[in-house]
PDB file of C-alpha atoms in Angstrom:
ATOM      1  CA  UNK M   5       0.000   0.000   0.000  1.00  0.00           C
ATOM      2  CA  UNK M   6       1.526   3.291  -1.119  1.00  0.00           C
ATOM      3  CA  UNK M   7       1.636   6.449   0.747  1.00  0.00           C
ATOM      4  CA  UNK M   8      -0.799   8.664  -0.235  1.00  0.00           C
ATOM      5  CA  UNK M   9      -1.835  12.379   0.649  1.00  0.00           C
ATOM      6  CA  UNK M  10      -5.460  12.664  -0.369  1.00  0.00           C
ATOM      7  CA  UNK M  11      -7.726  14.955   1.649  1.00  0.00           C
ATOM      8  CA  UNK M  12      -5.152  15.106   4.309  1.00  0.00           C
ATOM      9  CA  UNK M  13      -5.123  11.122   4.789  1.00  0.00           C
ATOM     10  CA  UNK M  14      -1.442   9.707   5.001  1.00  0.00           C
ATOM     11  CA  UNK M  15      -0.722   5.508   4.262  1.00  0.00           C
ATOM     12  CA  UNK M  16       2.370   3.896   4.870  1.00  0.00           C
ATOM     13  CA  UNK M  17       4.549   4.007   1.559  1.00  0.00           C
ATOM     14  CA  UNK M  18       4.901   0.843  -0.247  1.00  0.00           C
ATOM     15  CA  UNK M  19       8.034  -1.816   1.251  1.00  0.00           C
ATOM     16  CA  UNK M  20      10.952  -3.264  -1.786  1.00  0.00           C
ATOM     17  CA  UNK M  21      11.486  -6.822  -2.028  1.00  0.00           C
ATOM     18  CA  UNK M  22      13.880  -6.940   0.697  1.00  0.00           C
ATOM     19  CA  UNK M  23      11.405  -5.508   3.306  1.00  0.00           C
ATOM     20  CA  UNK M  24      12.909  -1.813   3.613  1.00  0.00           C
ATOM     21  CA  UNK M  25      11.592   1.114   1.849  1.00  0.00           C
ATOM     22  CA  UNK M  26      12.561   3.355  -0.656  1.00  0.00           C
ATOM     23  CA  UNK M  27      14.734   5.872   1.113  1.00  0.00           C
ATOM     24  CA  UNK M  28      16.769   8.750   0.079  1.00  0.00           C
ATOM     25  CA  UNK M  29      20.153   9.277   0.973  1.00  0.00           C
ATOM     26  CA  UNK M  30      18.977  11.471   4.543  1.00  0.00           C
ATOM     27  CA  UNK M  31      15.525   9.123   4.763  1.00  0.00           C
ATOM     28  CA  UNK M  32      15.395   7.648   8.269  1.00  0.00           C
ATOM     29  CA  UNK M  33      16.264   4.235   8.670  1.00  0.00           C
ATOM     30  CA  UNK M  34      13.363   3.352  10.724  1.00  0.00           C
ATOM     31  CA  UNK M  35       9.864   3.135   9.398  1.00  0.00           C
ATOM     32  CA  UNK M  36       8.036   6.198  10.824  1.00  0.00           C
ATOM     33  CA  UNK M  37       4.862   5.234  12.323  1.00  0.00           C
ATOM     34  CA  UNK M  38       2.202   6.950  10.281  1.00  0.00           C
ATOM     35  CA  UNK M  39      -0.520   6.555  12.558  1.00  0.00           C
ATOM     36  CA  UNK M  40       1.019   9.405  15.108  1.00  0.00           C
ATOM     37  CA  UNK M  41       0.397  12.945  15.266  1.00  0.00           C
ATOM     38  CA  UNK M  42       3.585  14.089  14.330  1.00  0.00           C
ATOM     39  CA  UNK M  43       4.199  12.265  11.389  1.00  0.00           C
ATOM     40  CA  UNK M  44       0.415  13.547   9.659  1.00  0.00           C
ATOM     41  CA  UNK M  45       1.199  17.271  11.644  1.00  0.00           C
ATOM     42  CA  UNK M  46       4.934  17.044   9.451  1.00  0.00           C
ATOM     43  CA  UNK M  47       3.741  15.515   6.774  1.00  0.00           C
ATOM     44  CA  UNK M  48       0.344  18.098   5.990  1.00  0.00           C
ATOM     45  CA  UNK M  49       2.587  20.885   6.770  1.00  0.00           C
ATOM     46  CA  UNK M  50       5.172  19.568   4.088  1.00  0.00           C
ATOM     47  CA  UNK M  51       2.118  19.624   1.628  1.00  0.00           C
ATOM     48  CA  UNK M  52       0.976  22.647   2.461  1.00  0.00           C
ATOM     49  CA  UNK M  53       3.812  25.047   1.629  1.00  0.00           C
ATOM     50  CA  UNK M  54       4.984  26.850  -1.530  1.00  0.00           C
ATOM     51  CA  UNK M  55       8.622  26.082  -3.105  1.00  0.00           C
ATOM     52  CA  UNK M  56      10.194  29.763  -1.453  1.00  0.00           C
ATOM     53  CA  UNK M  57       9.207  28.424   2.368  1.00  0.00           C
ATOM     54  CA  UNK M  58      10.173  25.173   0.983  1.00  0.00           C
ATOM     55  CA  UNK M  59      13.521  26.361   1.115  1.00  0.00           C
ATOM     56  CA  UNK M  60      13.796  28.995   3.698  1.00  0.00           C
ATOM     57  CA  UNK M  61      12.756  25.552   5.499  1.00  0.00           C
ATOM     58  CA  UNK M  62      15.445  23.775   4.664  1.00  0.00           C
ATOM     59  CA  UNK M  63      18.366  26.806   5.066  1.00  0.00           C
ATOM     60  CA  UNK M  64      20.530  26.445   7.985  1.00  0.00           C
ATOM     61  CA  UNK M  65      20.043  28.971  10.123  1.00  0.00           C
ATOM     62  CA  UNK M  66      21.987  30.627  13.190  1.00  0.00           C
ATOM     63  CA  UNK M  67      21.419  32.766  16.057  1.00  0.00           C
ATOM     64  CA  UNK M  68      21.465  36.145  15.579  1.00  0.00           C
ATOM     65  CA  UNK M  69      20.788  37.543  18.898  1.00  0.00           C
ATOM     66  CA  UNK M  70      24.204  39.296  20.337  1.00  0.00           C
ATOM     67  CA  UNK M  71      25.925  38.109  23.386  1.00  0.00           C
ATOM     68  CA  UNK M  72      28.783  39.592  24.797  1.00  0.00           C
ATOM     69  CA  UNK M  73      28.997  42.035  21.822  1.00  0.00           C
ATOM     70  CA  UNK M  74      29.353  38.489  19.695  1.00  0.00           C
ATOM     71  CA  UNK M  75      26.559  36.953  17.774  1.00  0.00           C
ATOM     72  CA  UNK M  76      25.008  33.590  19.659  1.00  0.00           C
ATOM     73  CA  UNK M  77      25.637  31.759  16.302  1.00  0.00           C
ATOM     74  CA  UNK M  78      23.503  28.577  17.875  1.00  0.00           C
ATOM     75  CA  UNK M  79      21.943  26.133  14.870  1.00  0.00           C
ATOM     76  CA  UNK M  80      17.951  27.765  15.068  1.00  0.00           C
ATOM     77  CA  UNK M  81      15.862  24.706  14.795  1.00  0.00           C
ATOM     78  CA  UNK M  82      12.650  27.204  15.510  1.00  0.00           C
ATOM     79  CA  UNK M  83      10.582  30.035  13.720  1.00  0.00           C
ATOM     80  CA  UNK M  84       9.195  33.076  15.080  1.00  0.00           C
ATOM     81  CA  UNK M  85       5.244  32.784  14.873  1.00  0.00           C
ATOM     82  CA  UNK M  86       5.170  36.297  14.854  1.00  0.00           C
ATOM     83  CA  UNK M  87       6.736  37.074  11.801  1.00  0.00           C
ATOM     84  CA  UNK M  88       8.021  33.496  10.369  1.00  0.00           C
ATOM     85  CA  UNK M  89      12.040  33.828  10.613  1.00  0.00           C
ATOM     86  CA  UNK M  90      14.147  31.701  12.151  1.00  0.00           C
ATOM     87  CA  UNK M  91      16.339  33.888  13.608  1.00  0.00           C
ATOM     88  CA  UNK M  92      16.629  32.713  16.867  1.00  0.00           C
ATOM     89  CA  UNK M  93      17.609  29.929  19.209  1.00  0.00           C
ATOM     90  CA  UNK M  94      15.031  28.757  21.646  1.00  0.00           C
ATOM     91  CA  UNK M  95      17.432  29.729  24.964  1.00  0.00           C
ATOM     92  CA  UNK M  96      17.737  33.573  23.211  1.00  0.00           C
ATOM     93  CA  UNK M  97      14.165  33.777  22.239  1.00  0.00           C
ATOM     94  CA  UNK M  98      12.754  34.066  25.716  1.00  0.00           C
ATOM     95  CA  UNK M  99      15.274  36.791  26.385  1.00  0.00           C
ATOM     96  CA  UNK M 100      14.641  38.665  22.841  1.00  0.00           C
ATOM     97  CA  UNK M 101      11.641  41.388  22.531  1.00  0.00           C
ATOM     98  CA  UNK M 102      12.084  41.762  18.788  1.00  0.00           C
ATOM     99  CA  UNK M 103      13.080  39.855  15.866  1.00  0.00           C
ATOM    100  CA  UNK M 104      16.524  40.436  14.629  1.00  0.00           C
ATOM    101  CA  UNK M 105      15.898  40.568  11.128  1.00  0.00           C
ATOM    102  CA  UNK M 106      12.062  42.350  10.778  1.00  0.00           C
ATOM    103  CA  UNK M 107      11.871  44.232  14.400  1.00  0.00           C
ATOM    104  CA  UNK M 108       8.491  42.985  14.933  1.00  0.00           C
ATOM    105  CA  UNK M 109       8.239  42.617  18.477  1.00  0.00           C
ATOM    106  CA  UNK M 110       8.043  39.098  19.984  1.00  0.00           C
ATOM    107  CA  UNK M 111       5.325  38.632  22.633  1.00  0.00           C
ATOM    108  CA  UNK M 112       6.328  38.290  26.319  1.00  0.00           C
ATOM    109  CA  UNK M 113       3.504  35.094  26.587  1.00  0.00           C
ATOM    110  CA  UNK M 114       2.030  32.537  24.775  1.00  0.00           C
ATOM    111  CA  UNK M 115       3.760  30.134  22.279  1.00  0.00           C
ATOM    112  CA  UNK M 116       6.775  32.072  20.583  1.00  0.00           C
ATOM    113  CA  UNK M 117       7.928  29.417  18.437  1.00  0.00           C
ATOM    114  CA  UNK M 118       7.631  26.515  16.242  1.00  0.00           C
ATOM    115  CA  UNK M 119       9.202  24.048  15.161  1.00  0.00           C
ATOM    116  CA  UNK M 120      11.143  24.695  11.684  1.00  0.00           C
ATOM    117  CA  UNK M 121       9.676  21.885   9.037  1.00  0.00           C
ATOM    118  CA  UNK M 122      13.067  20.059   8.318  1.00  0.00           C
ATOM    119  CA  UNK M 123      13.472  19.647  12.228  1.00  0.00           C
ATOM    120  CA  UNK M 124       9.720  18.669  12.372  1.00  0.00           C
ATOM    121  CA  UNK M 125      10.476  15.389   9.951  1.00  0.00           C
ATOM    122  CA  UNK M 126      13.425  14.726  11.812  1.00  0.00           C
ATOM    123  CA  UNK M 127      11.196  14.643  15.214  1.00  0.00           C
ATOM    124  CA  UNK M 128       8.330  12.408  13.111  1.00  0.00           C
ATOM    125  CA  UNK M 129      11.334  10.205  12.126  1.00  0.00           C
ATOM    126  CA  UNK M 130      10.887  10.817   8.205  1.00  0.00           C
ATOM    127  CA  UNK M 131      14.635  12.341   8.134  1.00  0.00           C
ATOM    128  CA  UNK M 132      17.379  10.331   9.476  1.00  0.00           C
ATOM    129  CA  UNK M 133      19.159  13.137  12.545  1.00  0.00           C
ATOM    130  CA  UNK M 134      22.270  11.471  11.576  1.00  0.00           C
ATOM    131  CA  UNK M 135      21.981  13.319   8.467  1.00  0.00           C
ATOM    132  CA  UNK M 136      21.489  16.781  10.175  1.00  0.00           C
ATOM    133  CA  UNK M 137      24.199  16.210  12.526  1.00  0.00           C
ATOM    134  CA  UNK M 138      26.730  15.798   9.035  1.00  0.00           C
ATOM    135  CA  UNK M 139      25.100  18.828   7.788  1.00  0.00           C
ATOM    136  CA  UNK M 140      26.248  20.731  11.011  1.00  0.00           C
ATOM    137  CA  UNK M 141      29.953  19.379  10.526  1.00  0.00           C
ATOM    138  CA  UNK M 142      29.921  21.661   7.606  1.00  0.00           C
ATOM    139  CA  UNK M 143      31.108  25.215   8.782  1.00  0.00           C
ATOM    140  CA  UNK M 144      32.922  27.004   5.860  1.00  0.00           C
ATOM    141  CA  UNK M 145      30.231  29.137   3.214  1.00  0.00           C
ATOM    142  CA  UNK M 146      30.598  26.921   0.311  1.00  0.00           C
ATOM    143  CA  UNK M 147      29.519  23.773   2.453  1.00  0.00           C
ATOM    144  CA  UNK M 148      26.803  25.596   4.413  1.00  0.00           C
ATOM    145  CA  UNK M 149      25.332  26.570   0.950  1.00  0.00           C
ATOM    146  CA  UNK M 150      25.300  22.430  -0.420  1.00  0.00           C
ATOM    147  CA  UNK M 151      24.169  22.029   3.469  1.00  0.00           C
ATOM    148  CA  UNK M 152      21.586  24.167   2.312  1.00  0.00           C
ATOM    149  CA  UNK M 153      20.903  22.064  -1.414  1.00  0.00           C
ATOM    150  CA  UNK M 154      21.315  18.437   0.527  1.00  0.00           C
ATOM    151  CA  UNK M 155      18.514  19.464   3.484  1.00  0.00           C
ATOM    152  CA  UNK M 156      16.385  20.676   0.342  1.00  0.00           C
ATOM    153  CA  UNK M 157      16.644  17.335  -1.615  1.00  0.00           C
ATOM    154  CA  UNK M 158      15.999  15.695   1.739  1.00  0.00           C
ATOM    155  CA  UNK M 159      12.957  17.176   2.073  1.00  0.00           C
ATOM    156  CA  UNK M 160      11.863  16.402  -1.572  1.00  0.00           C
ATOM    157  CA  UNK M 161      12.767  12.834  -1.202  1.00  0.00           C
ATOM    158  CA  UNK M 162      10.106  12.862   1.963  1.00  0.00           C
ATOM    159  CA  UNK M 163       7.529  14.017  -0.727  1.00  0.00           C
ATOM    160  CA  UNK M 164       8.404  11.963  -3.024  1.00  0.00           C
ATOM    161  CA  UNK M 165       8.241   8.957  -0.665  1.00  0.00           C
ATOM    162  CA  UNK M 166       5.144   9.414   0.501  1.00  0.00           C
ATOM    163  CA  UNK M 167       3.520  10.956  -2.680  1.00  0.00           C
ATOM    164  CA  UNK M 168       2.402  14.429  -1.487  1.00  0.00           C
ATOM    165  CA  UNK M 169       1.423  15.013  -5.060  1.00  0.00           C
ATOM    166  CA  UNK M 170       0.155  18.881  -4.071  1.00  0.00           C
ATOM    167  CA  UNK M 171       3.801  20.146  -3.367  1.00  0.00           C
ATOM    168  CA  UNK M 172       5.544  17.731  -5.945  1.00  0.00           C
ATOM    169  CA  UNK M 173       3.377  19.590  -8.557  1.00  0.00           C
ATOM    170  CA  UNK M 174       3.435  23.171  -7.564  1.00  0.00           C
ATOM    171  CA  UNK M 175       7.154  22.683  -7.313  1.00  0.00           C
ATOM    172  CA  UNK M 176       7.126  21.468 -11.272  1.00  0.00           C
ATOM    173  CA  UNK M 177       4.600  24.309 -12.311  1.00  0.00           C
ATOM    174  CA  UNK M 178       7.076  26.734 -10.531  1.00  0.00           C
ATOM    175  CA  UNK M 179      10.140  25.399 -12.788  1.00  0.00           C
ATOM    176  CA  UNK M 180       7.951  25.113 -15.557  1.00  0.00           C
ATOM    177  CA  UNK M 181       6.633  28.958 -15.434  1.00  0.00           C
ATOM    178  CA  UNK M 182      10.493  30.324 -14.677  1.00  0.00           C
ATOM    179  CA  UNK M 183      11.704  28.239 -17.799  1.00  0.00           C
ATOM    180  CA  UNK M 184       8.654  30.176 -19.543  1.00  0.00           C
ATOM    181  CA  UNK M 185       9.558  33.329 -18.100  1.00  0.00           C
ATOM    182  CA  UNK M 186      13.556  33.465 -18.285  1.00  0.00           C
ATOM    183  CA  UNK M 187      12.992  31.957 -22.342  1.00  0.00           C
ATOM    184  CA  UNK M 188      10.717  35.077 -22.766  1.00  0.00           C
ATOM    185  CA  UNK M 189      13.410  37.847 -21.298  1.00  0.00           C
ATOM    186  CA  UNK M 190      16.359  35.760 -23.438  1.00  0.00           C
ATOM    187  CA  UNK M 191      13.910  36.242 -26.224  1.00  0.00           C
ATOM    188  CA  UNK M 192      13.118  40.072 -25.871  1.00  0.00           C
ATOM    189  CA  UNK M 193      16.696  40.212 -25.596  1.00  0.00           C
ATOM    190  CA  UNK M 194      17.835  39.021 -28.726  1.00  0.00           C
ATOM    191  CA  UNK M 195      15.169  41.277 -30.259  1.00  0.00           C
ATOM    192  CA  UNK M 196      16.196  44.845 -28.623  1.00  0.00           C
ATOM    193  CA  UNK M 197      19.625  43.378 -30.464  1.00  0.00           C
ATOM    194  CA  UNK M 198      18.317  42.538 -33.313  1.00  0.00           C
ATOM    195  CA  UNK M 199      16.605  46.050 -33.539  1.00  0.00           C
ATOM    196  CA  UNK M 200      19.784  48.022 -32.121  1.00  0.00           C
ATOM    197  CA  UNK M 201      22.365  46.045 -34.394  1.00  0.00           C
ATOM    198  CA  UNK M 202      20.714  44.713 -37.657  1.00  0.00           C
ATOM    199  CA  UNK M 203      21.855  42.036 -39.300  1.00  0.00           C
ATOM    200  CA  UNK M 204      22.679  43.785 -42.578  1.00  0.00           C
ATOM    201  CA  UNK M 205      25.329  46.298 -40.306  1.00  0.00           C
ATOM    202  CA  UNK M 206      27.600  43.088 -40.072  1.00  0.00           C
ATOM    203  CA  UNK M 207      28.031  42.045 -43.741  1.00  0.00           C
TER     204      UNK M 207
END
């Protein structure tokens, strides 16, 4: 029986021939257990975003709150309900009053955070945390950034696992329409220099 996302109703995804399933590279190990609450909470919220919080989701974030005139620099496994960024670390969010990056002020009670969606399939077990923990080992700016890439295909191979056709769709519409638009601009372009520098001028 494959996994399916239909009306918000998740199935186990189907097992290969040697009783495992088909796993990406950063899949967990372990079959989650789709009948608990945080594997449909992870998996509905993976269905329900757009491919731009798809991967502000996946981005490895820091601290940015200040400490000792230094930035925190802890990994930020939470968002902001307020305003959506993760720009802080649990510990530095109950001491903050306003987000680092908007200013929108951060209320003293209630729930301040949530959990950030990559984190969220690692907690459902749909994303092995041995795979975040390599991601982590990766400090310098050109790793971060395939940190980054790898976290992103990790969350598409959760999709693709358990068919969350809604996302796996709008994410090919969304290449689809940027092919469209980035042919049209090449295509204006090699009008204006047609028009500016006619054929003829080069004979």
């Amino acid at each position: 029986m494959e996994a399916n996302h239909m009306n918000g109703r998740v199935s186990p995804p189907s097992s290969s021939a040697d009783g495992g399933t088909t796993a990406g590279s950063c899949s967990s190990l372990l079959q989650p257990n789709y009948s608990s609450r945080a594997v449909q909470e992870a998996l509905e919220h993976l269905a329900s975003v757009d491919l731009i919080e798809l991967c502000s989701e996946a981005k490895v974030e820091r601290c940015r709150a200040t400490r000792d005139l230094r930035s925190c620099g802890r990994y930020v496994h939470y968002a902001l309900n307020t305003c959506g960024h993760a720009s802080l670390c649990s510990e530095c969010s109950q001491r903050s009053d306003i987000c680092p990056i908007c200013r929108i002020p951060i209320p003293k009670n209630g729930n301040k955070l949530r959990l950030r969606l990559y984190y969220e399939c690692i907690e459902a077990g749909l994303i092995s945390k041995r795979c975040d923990e390599r991601f982590q080992e990766k400090e310098d700016w050109e790793n971060q950034l395939n940190a980054d890439v790898e976290r992103l295909y990790s969350l598409f191979d959760v999709a693709m696992e358990n068919n969350l056709v809604s996302l796996i769709c709008h994410c090919i519409l969304n290449f689809f329409f940027l092919f469209i638009f980035f042919g049209c601009l090449w295509f204006n372009f090699i009008l204006l220099l047609w028009k500016i520098f006619p054929v003829q001028k080069f004979f």
